[in-house]
Amino acid sequence: MLRNVMFIIIIMLFSTTVIILNCSPDKPEPVKSIVIGEKEFDPEVWGKAFTANYESWLKTKEPRKSGLSKYRKGWDDDKVVYDRLSEFPFSAILYNGWGFGVEYNEPRGHFFALTDIIEIDPSRTGPGGVCLACKTPYHKTLVQEKGDKYLKAEFEDALAMIPEKSGKLGPACIDCHKPNGMELVTNKLHIEKGLKMLGKKDPDLNEKRLLACAQCHMTYYVPRDEKMKTAAGVRPPWTGSEWGNISIENIIKDLLSDYQRQEWKQKVTGFKMPFIRHPEFEFFTKSSTHYNAGAGCADCHMPYIRSGSQKISDHNVMSPLKAEMKACLQCHAESSEWLKKQVITIQDRSASLVNRAGYATAVAAKLIETVHKEKTKGVKFDFDQSLYEKAVGFYKQAFLRIIFISAENSMGFHNPSEAGRVLGDAVAFASKSEALLRQILAQNKVNVPEKINLELGKYLNNRGQKKLKFKKDQVLGDPYGLQKEFNDAI
Ligand code: HEC
Ligand code: HEC
Ligand code: HEC
Ligand code: HEC
């Protein structure tokens, strides 16, 4: 039996390899003999040599069929935008205190990467020039030429250093390709730093395909000085990790290791905290089934398409659900309906767990707030300080695990079993924290109701913004019914 299974797996892996090899377009030759300058940023110029690729890249500005996706909706007609804090109301409490607690939108096409950061609430762009790291292809050049003058400049001033013509240019050909020969490259200093930390030298072709996306779809922190001002560029929290094994445990250890990584102050607890952004690379490469099978981001987000007589990789990078699962069919023989059902099932499970872990953590946050409030009222707490420290430690462990999975953009799909593991641990840490906090409060005769009032409305509606520019229709409320699911369960 086992041998049969092994045999089937070998056949499947073999056929996948064959499919991958068969699908590859021929070695890219410029359509016309045009030499692209080594520092050519303008995709239109590249487009003169690679018309089909350029045209498909331009399509990242087209509206998506976001109705086809369950958890990544929004931006259909460029007007409606989904607000992540409403999708996961507990995060309005946990993120309150800085930009992510003010405005946190679902992403849209690459074409808008720079536009959207220009339009976001200014509380999100406080760090200045560093914010442009994954938005403009000029970032590396500007850091090399101007250094801190650019990195630490006010956001508006840094923006003005980008040549006017490219003032709204997002991820461009030069971010991922060497101009002539089209070899895949990276164009970000933080991934170069990151690869050194991982001890990775000379990535092979498959790894380069992954890195072209990883250079932006990875987490980072912006080191701060004592006054919480931007101190240096963008850093990956990858101490102690290795290629193919960047665990959440190591990321958390790195992020909690010194004050420079605590980028903001969480309102509800008053703690300085680190944050985690879009860790697609870390999450996917942590032994996911698809990573282990040799697939890269482009296999699912840039399927091969026909363009006239040419076969090219679709540069209109987007969710495979919104692209009608075409990418999956390159390797899978199942129907697109079946595949879509698998995706949604995986995502439903992750969303439910994110929600459970998120509320458990929000409860711990409110109990920490209660302890602090009672203290300021003059209650002399009589408890072993280490008990409180343990509770706080568990709380941070839970909190960072929840951001890790919810800031990751696939709602668990990129690595379902890892999502289950991380969120299971988050629930356990949050519950331990809650139990210790209740113990401390009970010992000191502070009455705590069984059901904690999270005051969700307060956090969702009063985000502390000063200049929030709600230009688009925001989808507020509880679009996935997760809040209801939680209320029904308790
Ligand atoms: C230079 C930085 C950069 C690179 C390189 C990059 N991305 Fe992105 N990506 C972004 C940013 C920023 C956004 C969010 C844009 C927005 O919401 O305005 C984004 C959004 C996306 C989206 C959502 C698109 C949509 O239509 O909603 C997908 C999918 C995606 N990226 C996949 C990839 C893949 C796959 C690769 C590699 C082939 C890649 N990205 C390379 C920065 C980058
Ligand atoms: C096996 C296929 C597969 C691979 C490989 C894969 N993804 Fe995805 N990705 C998906 C699916 C499915 C979703 C969920 C889309 C949805 O819910 O609409 C997704 C979602 C995303 C999103 C959010 C899309 C949106 O519309 O907001 C981003 C960004 C993203 N992936 C980037 C990456 C990056 C970067 C990599 C490589 C590190 C990667 N993906 C590897 C299948 C894949
Ligand atoms: C976010 C990264 C990214 C950006 C931006 C990007 N490409 Fe690509 N490109 C890729 C990847 C990944 C492949 C697939 C390579 C492979 O499979 O080995 C690719 C493949 C190609 C190929 C080889 C033929 C094919 O279609 O597979 C050409 C030509 C090309 N790109 C041109 C361009 C041009 C022109 C632009 C700008 C308009 C551009 N690319 C922007 C990542 C990118
Ligand atoms: C490059 C080839 C390739 C692509 C593209 C690809 N898959 Fe897979 N997929 C595999 C392989 C290989 C396996 C492991 C063998 C198996 O279980 O079939 C796998 C496994 C799976 C599984 C079982 C997951 C698990 O963890 O056991 C699901 C579900 C799945 N794929 C869905 C998708 C969906 C949905 C897409 C498109 C978004 C997709 N795949 C794209 C090759 C691919």
XYZ file of C-alpha atoms and ligand atoms in Angstrom:
662
model
C 0.000 0.000 0.000
C 2.661 2.416 1.135
C 4.767 1.501 -1.874
C 1.865 2.235 -4.184
C 1.395 5.614 -2.555
C 5.098 6.336 -2.878
C 4.979 5.317 -6.513
C 2.038 7.610 -7.191
C 3.788 10.485 -5.453
C 6.950 9.900 -7.473
C 4.933 9.819 -10.688
C 3.124 12.986 -9.628
C 6.317 14.806 -8.758
C 7.882 13.619 -11.981
C 4.915 14.720 -14.041
C 4.894 18.076 -12.269
C 8.523 18.559 -13.239
C 7.712 17.612 -16.786
C 4.775 20.002 -16.810
C 6.908 22.801 -15.408
C 9.593 22.154 -18.019
C 7.089 21.863 -20.847
C 5.280 25.002 -19.879
C 8.305 27.273 -19.791
C 8.357 29.818 -22.549
C 11.362 29.774 -24.829
C 14.384 31.763 -23.775
C 13.224 35.366 -23.905
C 14.379 37.151 -26.991
C 13.558 40.808 -27.488
C 10.829 41.151 -30.098
C 12.858 43.925 -31.645
C 16.593 44.399 -31.292
C 16.544 47.130 -28.714
C 19.234 47.587 -26.108
C 17.825 48.555 -22.720
C 20.068 50.786 -20.601
C 21.502 49.253 -17.392
C 19.624 51.867 -15.348
C 16.438 52.043 -17.364
C 13.557 52.474 -14.924
C 10.827 53.255 -17.415
C 8.787 50.114 -18.251
C 7.584 51.743 -21.455
C 11.144 51.590 -22.814
C 11.423 47.907 -21.843
C 8.049 47.441 -23.495
C 9.545 48.387 -26.840
C 11.568 45.175 -26.677
C 9.055 43.005 -24.794
C 5.660 44.229 -25.904
C 3.561 41.304 -24.645
C 5.136 41.276 -21.179
C 4.802 45.033 -20.911
C 1.152 44.945 -21.898
C 0.325 42.250 -19.370
C 2.256 44.224 -16.687
C 0.152 47.308 -17.499
C -2.974 45.290 -16.736
C -2.170 45.386 -13.033
C -4.095 48.630 -13.105
C -7.290 46.956 -14.291
C -10.079 46.237 -11.797
C -10.155 42.685 -10.383
C -13.098 40.298 -10.317
C -12.913 40.402 -6.591
C -16.302 38.737 -6.170
C -14.484 35.517 -7.070
C -12.414 35.742 -3.909
C -13.813 35.320 -0.408
C -11.207 36.946 1.817
C -9.395 39.309 -0.536
C -12.153 41.542 -1.786
C -12.214 45.172 -2.657
C -11.114 47.687 -5.220
C -13.453 46.195 -7.916
C -14.291 49.434 -9.567
C -11.589 51.474 -7.914
C -14.103 52.863 -5.454
C -14.925 50.248 -2.870
C -12.112 49.342 -0.537
C -12.233 46.717 2.184
C -11.000 47.776 5.563
C -9.039 45.047 7.348
C -9.869 46.392 10.777
C -13.564 45.855 10.064
C -12.924 42.399 8.636
C -11.197 41.464 11.885
C -12.681 43.808 14.492
C -10.392 42.527 17.289
C -7.446 44.011 15.385
C -8.867 47.512 15.892
C -8.081 47.094 19.618
C -4.745 45.421 19.141
C -3.410 47.830 16.488
C -4.750 50.992 18.109
C -1.925 53.429 18.751
C -0.407 53.822 15.321
C -0.984 53.933 11.582
C -2.144 50.336 11.113
C -4.897 51.000 13.655
C -6.048 54.018 11.664
C -6.224 52.845 8.071
C -5.422 49.309 6.923
C -6.776 48.380 3.488
C -6.821 45.265 1.361
C -4.109 45.432 -1.318
C -4.693 45.956 -5.028
C -2.710 45.676 -8.251
C 1.022 46.473 -8.445
C 0.321 49.466 -10.635
C -1.087 51.279 -7.579
C 1.614 50.409 -5.061
C 3.018 53.929 -4.933
C -0.334 55.683 -5.458
C -1.879 53.888 -2.493
C 0.863 54.846 -0.075
C 0.572 58.449 -1.227
C -3.163 58.323 -0.539
C -3.048 56.496 2.800
C -3.583 58.276 6.114
C -0.356 60.152 6.972
C -0.127 58.270 10.281
C 1.090 55.321 8.202
C 3.987 57.145 6.552
C 5.580 58.668 9.654
C 8.953 56.936 9.154
C 9.447 58.913 5.906
C 11.724 57.773 3.072
C 12.019 54.191 4.348
C 8.313 53.729 3.566
C 9.153 53.862 -0.118
C 11.368 50.759 0.062
C 8.878 48.449 -1.629
C 6.993 51.052 -3.577
C 9.429 52.787 -5.916
C 12.088 51.098 -8.074
C 14.340 54.115 -7.331
C 14.627 53.250 -3.641
C 17.975 51.449 -3.775
C 19.530 54.104 -5.993
C 18.255 56.903 -3.742
C 19.636 55.172 -0.623
C 22.995 54.717 -2.329
C 23.116 58.277 -3.617
C 21.566 60.236 -0.753
C 21.685 57.901 2.257
C 20.031 59.241 5.420
C 18.992 62.464 3.672
C 16.504 60.334 1.792
C 15.797 57.567 4.312
C 15.051 59.898 7.203
C 13.411 62.631 5.135
C 9.740 63.434 5.713
C 7.620 61.255 3.471
C 6.639 64.107 1.134
C 10.262 65.247 0.766
C 11.498 61.723 0.045
C 8.766 61.332 -2.536
C 9.934 64.505 -4.259
C 13.385 62.918 -4.769
C 11.909 60.405 -7.222
C 12.121 61.752 -10.792
C 8.795 63.371 -11.589
C 8.063 61.182 -14.583
C 8.136 58.101 -12.303
C 6.359 59.803 -9.426
C 3.698 57.104 -9.336
C 5.632 54.125 -10.699
C 5.267 50.958 -8.582
C 7.057 47.586 -8.988
C 8.768 47.844 -12.399
C 10.747 45.627 -14.781
C 14.044 46.756 -13.248
C 12.961 45.458 -9.811
C 12.897 41.892 -11.103
C 15.025 41.770 -14.271
C 18.489 42.589 -15.543
C 17.856 44.750 -18.607
C 19.532 42.579 -21.177
C 19.113 38.826 -20.995
C 16.181 39.303 -18.575
C 17.870 37.363 -15.779
C 15.776 37.509 -12.594
C 17.289 39.801 -9.969
C 16.335 41.751 -6.858
C 16.539 45.501 -6.394
C 16.216 45.923 -2.639
C 18.938 46.340 -0.039
C 16.913 44.680 2.710
C 16.705 41.358 0.864
C 20.475 41.487 0.295
C 20.890 41.943 4.053
C 18.350 39.205 4.650
C 20.092 36.682 2.410
C 23.354 37.280 4.273
C 21.546 36.621 7.566
C 20.217 33.356 6.129
C 23.667 32.411 4.854
C 22.292 32.136 1.319
C 24.743 32.597 -1.532
C 24.248 32.186 -5.277
C 20.527 31.398 -5.492
C 19.624 29.052 -8.344
C 16.972 29.787 -10.955
C 14.069 28.493 -8.877
C 15.236 30.476 -5.876
C 15.594 33.596 -7.999
C 11.986 33.230 -9.090
C 11.000 33.204 -5.439
C 13.259 36.117 -4.529
C 11.843 38.384 -7.234
C 8.637 38.414 -5.163
C 10.203 37.905 -1.722
C 12.136 41.176 -1.970
C 8.873 42.990 -1.159
C 6.608 40.243 0.160
C 8.646 39.640 3.321
C 8.469 41.151 6.766
C 10.769 43.882 8.068
C 11.149 46.403 10.827
C 12.309 49.998 10.787
C 14.767 50.450 13.698
C 13.951 53.364 16.030
C 16.078 55.454 18.364
C 15.169 56.223 22.010
C 12.677 58.836 20.844
C 11.016 56.317 18.491
C 12.375 58.222 15.493
C 13.527 56.297 12.421
C 17.120 55.248 13.063
C 18.196 53.256 10.013
C 16.853 51.559 6.881
C 14.693 48.475 6.623
C 15.783 45.249 8.364
C 14.553 41.660 8.232
C 14.003 40.044 11.676
C 15.738 36.889 10.593
C 18.415 36.397 13.269
C 18.961 32.683 13.847
C 16.928 31.643 10.807
C 18.022 29.818 7.704
C 16.853 29.523 4.108
C 13.638 27.480 4.045
C 13.179 27.764 7.799
C 12.327 31.247 8.989
C 10.102 30.326 11.897
C 7.713 32.606 13.739
C 9.542 31.602 16.928
C 12.809 33.043 15.564
C 11.096 36.130 14.185
C 9.542 36.862 17.585
C 12.861 36.283 19.367
C 14.529 38.734 17.006
C 11.773 41.350 17.304
C 11.684 41.292 21.087
C 15.468 41.328 21.422
C 15.997 45.097 21.791
C 14.219 48.434 22.131
C 15.113 49.555 18.584
C 12.658 47.029 17.174
C 9.725 48.288 19.235
C 8.275 50.610 16.618
C 5.065 51.821 18.264
C 3.119 52.067 21.470
C 0.003 49.962 21.832
C -2.717 52.114 23.369
C -4.641 49.516 25.299
C -1.624 48.098 27.171
C 0.762 51.034 26.938
C 3.512 48.652 25.779
C 6.039 49.458 23.114
C 5.650 46.765 20.496
C 7.167 45.410 17.300
C 5.056 44.690 14.210
C 5.038 42.151 11.368
C 4.227 43.004 7.740
C 3.195 40.780 4.816
C 5.400 37.729 5.602
C 4.458 35.766 2.442
C 8.025 34.621 1.814
C 8.672 33.450 5.371
C 5.322 31.667 5.701
C 5.367 29.976 2.274
C 8.940 28.695 2.527
C 8.397 27.153 5.958
C 7.969 23.693 4.429
C 4.632 24.266 2.724
C 3.477 21.474 0.401
C 3.902 23.691 -2.652
C 7.316 24.997 -1.619
C 8.484 21.448 -0.997
C 7.156 20.504 -4.444
C 9.408 23.176 -5.983
C 6.681 25.695 -6.826
C 7.370 29.417 -6.532
C 5.136 32.467 -6.231
C 5.103 32.988 -9.990
C 3.678 29.487 -10.596
C 0.403 30.546 -8.993
C 0.439 34.288 -9.545
C 1.971 34.526 -13.038
C 0.621 31.591 -15.059
C 1.680 31.125 -18.657
C -0.645 32.801 -21.108
C -0.769 33.090 -24.850
C -0.225 36.454 -26.434
C -0.483 36.190 -30.201
C 2.051 33.578 -31.234
C 4.004 33.965 -27.985
C 3.698 32.159 -24.676
C 4.554 34.445 -21.775
C 4.316 34.579 -17.992
C 1.288 36.687 -17.137
C 2.677 39.850 -15.556
C -0.790 40.878 -14.417
C 0.078 39.487 -10.981
C -3.019 38.784 -8.881
C -4.976 36.343 -6.756
C -5.435 32.996 -8.554
C -9.084 33.046 -7.469
C -9.672 36.323 -9.259
C -7.896 34.825 -12.288
C -10.301 31.857 -12.348
C -7.744 29.336 -11.028
C -5.903 29.140 -14.362
C -2.543 28.924 -12.627
C -3.507 25.864 -10.608
C -4.586 23.974 -13.712
C -0.998 24.067 -14.984
C -0.174 21.350 -12.447
C -3.471 19.999 -11.117
C -5.799 17.731 -13.033
C -8.773 18.524 -10.753
C -11.466 20.964 -11.832
C -11.143 24.630 -11.010
C -14.345 24.424 -8.900
C -12.838 21.671 -6.779
C -9.576 23.569 -6.379
C -11.389 26.727 -5.420
C -13.352 24.822 -2.806
C -10.084 23.559 -1.320
C -8.781 27.113 -1.104
C -11.920 28.460 0.576
C -12.079 25.537 3.016
C -8.482 26.151 4.063
C -9.124 29.884 4.363
C -12.335 29.434 6.377
C -10.439 27.348 8.905
C -7.636 29.874 9.184
C -10.032 32.823 9.439
C -11.959 31.134 12.202
C -8.755 30.423 14.131
C -7.362 33.925 13.556
C -10.582 35.251 14.983
C -10.563 32.967 18.003
C -6.924 33.673 18.778
C -7.454 37.377 18.104
C -10.332 37.727 20.559
C -8.526 35.690 23.196
C -5.571 38.065 22.847
C -7.808 41.133 22.941
C -9.271 39.815 26.216
C -5.749 39.509 27.666
C -5.001 43.064 26.460
C -8.074 44.404 28.258
C -7.096 42.569 31.466
C -3.619 44.076 31.301
C -5.346 47.442 30.891
C -7.437 46.678 33.999
C -4.324 45.874 36.045
C -2.718 49.138 34.935
C -5.899 51.144 35.635
C -6.304 49.677 39.115
C -2.694 50.540 39.811
C -3.195 54.172 38.879
C -6.287 54.199 41.123
C -3.872 53.398 43.918
C -4.627 49.711 44.361
C -1.482 48.294 45.903
C -1.039 45.071 44.073
C 0.240 42.216 46.084
C 1.611 39.576 43.783
C 4.780 38.010 42.609
C 6.088 40.398 39.918
C 7.201 37.409 37.879
C 3.566 36.358 37.518
C 2.730 39.637 35.829
C 5.823 39.426 33.638
C 4.859 35.925 32.582
C 1.367 37.108 31.668
C 2.805 39.950 29.589
C 5.288 37.611 27.899
C 2.547 35.158 26.918
C 0.434 38.049 25.676
C 3.169 39.297 23.336
C 3.763 35.765 22.051
C 0.071 35.460 21.168
C -0.158 38.953 19.703
C 2.793 38.553 17.324
C 1.548 35.180 16.090
C -1.818 36.700 15.219
C -0.300 39.569 13.274
C 1.977 37.097 11.477
C -0.940 35.090 10.084
C -3.311 37.987 9.511
C -0.742 40.229 7.821
C 0.178 37.305 5.575
C -2.032 37.784 2.556
C -3.273 34.286 1.672
C -5.453 33.718 4.744
C -3.598 30.526 5.483
C -3.550 29.041 1.972
C 0.196 29.423 1.349
C 0.898 27.017 4.204
C -2.248 25.610 5.828
C -0.644 23.325 8.392
C 1.765 26.034 9.539
C -1.166 28.439 9.955
C -2.873 25.859 12.174
C 0.253 25.365 14.260
C 0.958 29.068 14.738
C -2.640 29.985 15.576
C -3.059 27.012 17.904
C -0.038 28.274 19.831
C -1.495 31.784 19.814
C -4.725 30.561 21.429
C -2.708 28.676 24.062
C -0.507 31.690 24.885
C -3.483 34.053 25.078
C -5.398 31.704 27.372
C -2.401 31.300 29.676
C -2.018 35.048 29.819
C -5.702 35.532 30.630
C -5.568 32.932 33.407
C -2.548 34.562 35.084
C -4.067 38.035 34.826
C -7.330 36.848 36.366
C -5.327 35.224 39.146
C -3.499 38.496 39.873
C -6.727 40.500 39.829
C -8.617 37.979 41.995
C -5.792 37.876 44.563
C -6.187 41.623 44.881
C -9.967 41.547 45.104
C -10.545 43.351 41.836
C -13.833 42.169 40.409
C -13.549 40.954 36.847
C -16.654 39.807 34.970
C -16.543 36.483 33.200
C -17.191 38.184 29.872
C -14.858 41.066 29.222
C -16.265 44.092 27.441
C -13.882 44.721 24.577
C -15.404 48.095 23.666
C -14.947 47.231 20.003
C -17.024 50.135 18.730
C -14.774 52.591 20.514
C -11.679 51.316 18.761
C -13.249 50.896 15.340
C -14.856 54.299 15.245
C -12.259 56.297 17.079
C -8.972 55.298 15.584
C -7.087 58.333 16.739
C -6.662 59.646 13.236
C -6.006 63.263 12.612
C -6.317 63.588 8.892
C -7.999 60.397 7.703
C -8.856 60.908 4.066
C -11.777 58.605 3.387
C -11.843 59.274 -0.321
C -13.184 55.882 -1.266
C -16.207 53.998 0.002
C -14.921 51.939 2.871
C -16.617 48.630 3.503
C -17.108 48.747 7.235
C -18.986 46.345 9.484
C -18.366 42.622 9.671
C -18.164 41.449 6.034
C -17.174 37.838 6.771
C -19.485 37.433 9.754
C -16.503 36.578 11.975
C -17.610 38.892 14.746
C -20.986 37.144 14.732
C -19.323 33.732 14.701
C -17.375 34.726 17.782
C -20.406 36.131 19.605
C -22.407 33.003 18.844
C -19.632 30.767 20.134
C -19.272 32.338 23.572
C 8.789 46.159 -5.592
C 7.943 45.539 -4.627
C 7.109 44.345 -5.034
C 7.513 43.251 -5.762
C 8.870 42.979 -6.372
C 6.375 42.373 -5.810
N 5.317 42.930 -5.139
Fe 3.422 42.186 -5.031
N 2.780 43.881 -4.140
C 3.593 44.915 -3.723
C 2.779 45.951 -3.111
C 3.297 47.220 -2.482
C 1.429 45.519 -3.208
C 0.173 46.255 -2.732
C -0.232 47.283 -3.774
C -1.398 48.147 -3.357
O -2.295 47.703 -2.640
O -1.408 49.319 -3.758
C 1.467 44.215 -3.867
C 0.341 43.454 -4.193
C 0.399 42.153 -4.667
C -0.763 41.308 -4.919
C -2.232 41.733 -4.836
C -2.619 42.189 -6.224
C -4.085 42.532 -6.435
O -4.490 42.579 -7.585
O -4.799 42.761 -5.442
C -0.278 40.092 -5.321
C -1.088 38.861 -5.685
C 1.175 40.176 -5.337
N 1.533 41.449 -4.950
C 2.019 39.133 -5.682
C 3.354 39.310 -6.045
C 4.160 38.318 -6.712
C 3.694 36.921 -7.052
C 5.373 38.883 -6.944
C 6.545 38.277 -7.695
C 6.296 37.873 -9.070
C 5.340 40.228 -6.419
N 4.090 40.448 -5.892
C 6.397 41.135 -6.426
C 4.963 44.998 -3.876
C 5.727 44.135 -4.639
C 0.188 27.115 -4.815
C -0.211 28.405 -5.280
C 0.390 29.640 -4.635
C 1.720 29.926 -4.443
C 2.923 29.062 -4.748
C 1.768 31.253 -3.891
N 0.500 31.756 -3.774
Fe -0.014 33.599 -3.141
N -1.956 33.069 -3.107
C -2.464 31.884 -3.567
C -3.893 31.822 -3.260
C -4.841 30.706 -3.605
C -4.207 33.031 -2.602
C -5.572 33.472 -2.037
C -6.200 34.428 -2.964
C -7.570 34.884 -2.539
O -8.012 34.597 -1.434
O -8.204 35.596 -3.358
C -2.976 33.803 -2.566
C -2.905 35.115 -2.102
C -1.781 35.918 -2.227
C -1.771 37.345 -2.024
C -2.984 38.233 -1.753
C -3.724 38.459 -3.050
C -4.807 39.502 -3.013
O -5.615 39.541 -3.968
O -4.882 40.302 -2.080
C -0.464 37.743 -2.194
C 0.068 39.148 -2.054
C 0.318 36.571 -2.497
N -0.526 35.471 -2.520
C 1.685 36.558 -2.730
C 2.434 35.384 -2.881
C 3.867 35.320 -2.796
C 4.769 36.495 -2.597
C 4.222 34.005 -2.970
C 5.589 33.398 -2.882
C 6.329 33.650 -1.642
C 3.000 33.259 -3.199
N 1.940 34.126 -3.117
C 2.926 31.898 -3.508
C -1.748 30.894 -4.207
C -0.368 30.798 -4.205
C 7.590 41.414 -9.740
C 8.635 40.907 -10.579
C 8.559 41.148 -12.053
C 8.332 42.347 -12.709
C 8.007 43.682 -12.096
C 8.487 42.061 -14.097
N 8.769 40.743 -14.295
Fe 9.135 39.845 -16.065
N 9.225 38.022 -15.135
C 9.119 37.836 -13.773
C 9.119 36.415 -13.512
C 9.011 35.763 -12.130
C 9.225 35.765 -14.748
C 9.236 34.259 -15.011
C 10.639 33.797 -15.156
C 10.722 32.279 -15.142
O 9.710 31.604 -15.099
O 11.870 31.807 -15.159
C 9.329 36.817 -15.750
C 9.521 36.592 -17.111
C 9.730 37.591 -18.032
C 10.147 37.358 -19.398
C 10.487 36.000 -20.009
C 9.323 35.456 -20.812
C 8.134 35.117 -19.953
O 7.110 35.805 -20.132
O 8.215 34.235 -19.104
C 10.195 38.597 -20.008
C 10.570 38.898 -21.444
C 9.815 39.586 -19.026
N 9.548 38.948 -17.834
C 9.702 40.954 -19.269
C 9.288 41.882 -18.317
C 9.044 43.287 -18.596
C 9.211 43.946 -19.946
C 8.658 43.858 -17.428
C 8.223 45.303 -17.199
C 7.178 45.801 -18.042
C 8.672 42.828 -16.421
N 9.050 41.642 -16.991
C 8.340 43.036 -15.093
C 9.031 38.806 -12.822
C 8.805 40.146 -13.071
C 3.844 24.100 -9.986
C 2.782 23.136 -9.850
C 1.593 23.492 -8.967
C 0.780 24.584 -9.034
C 0.887 25.768 -9.980
C -0.227 24.402 -8.031
N -0.046 23.229 -7.371
Fe -1.174 22.514 -5.841
N 0.128 20.987 -5.579
C 1.199 20.713 -6.405
C 1.889 19.533 -5.897
C 3.094 18.856 -6.547
C 1.206 19.146 -4.730
C 1.563 17.973 -3.802
C 1.091 16.678 -4.363
C -0.359 16.599 -4.218
O -0.850 16.490 -3.092
O -1.081 16.651 -5.252
C 0.095 20.067 -4.568
C -0.856 20.003 -3.542
C -2.003 20.769 -3.480
C -3.055 20.609 -2.510
C -3.030 19.623 -1.354
C -2.414 20.480 -0.287
C -1.762 19.883 0.834
O -1.245 20.726 1.602
O -1.716 18.674 0.960
C -4.011 21.544 -2.791
C -5.310 21.806 -2.045
C -3.545 22.296 -3.926
N -2.320 21.804 -4.325
C -4.218 23.361 -4.494
C -3.663 24.205 -5.466
C -4.299 25.425 -5.926
C -5.633 25.947 -5.444
C -3.454 25.976 -6.828
C -3.606 27.285 -7.558
C -3.803 28.461 -6.723
C -2.307 25.096 -6.961
N -2.469 24.033 -6.108
C -1.247 25.306 -7.814
C 1.585 21.419 -7.507
C 1.063 22.632 -7.907
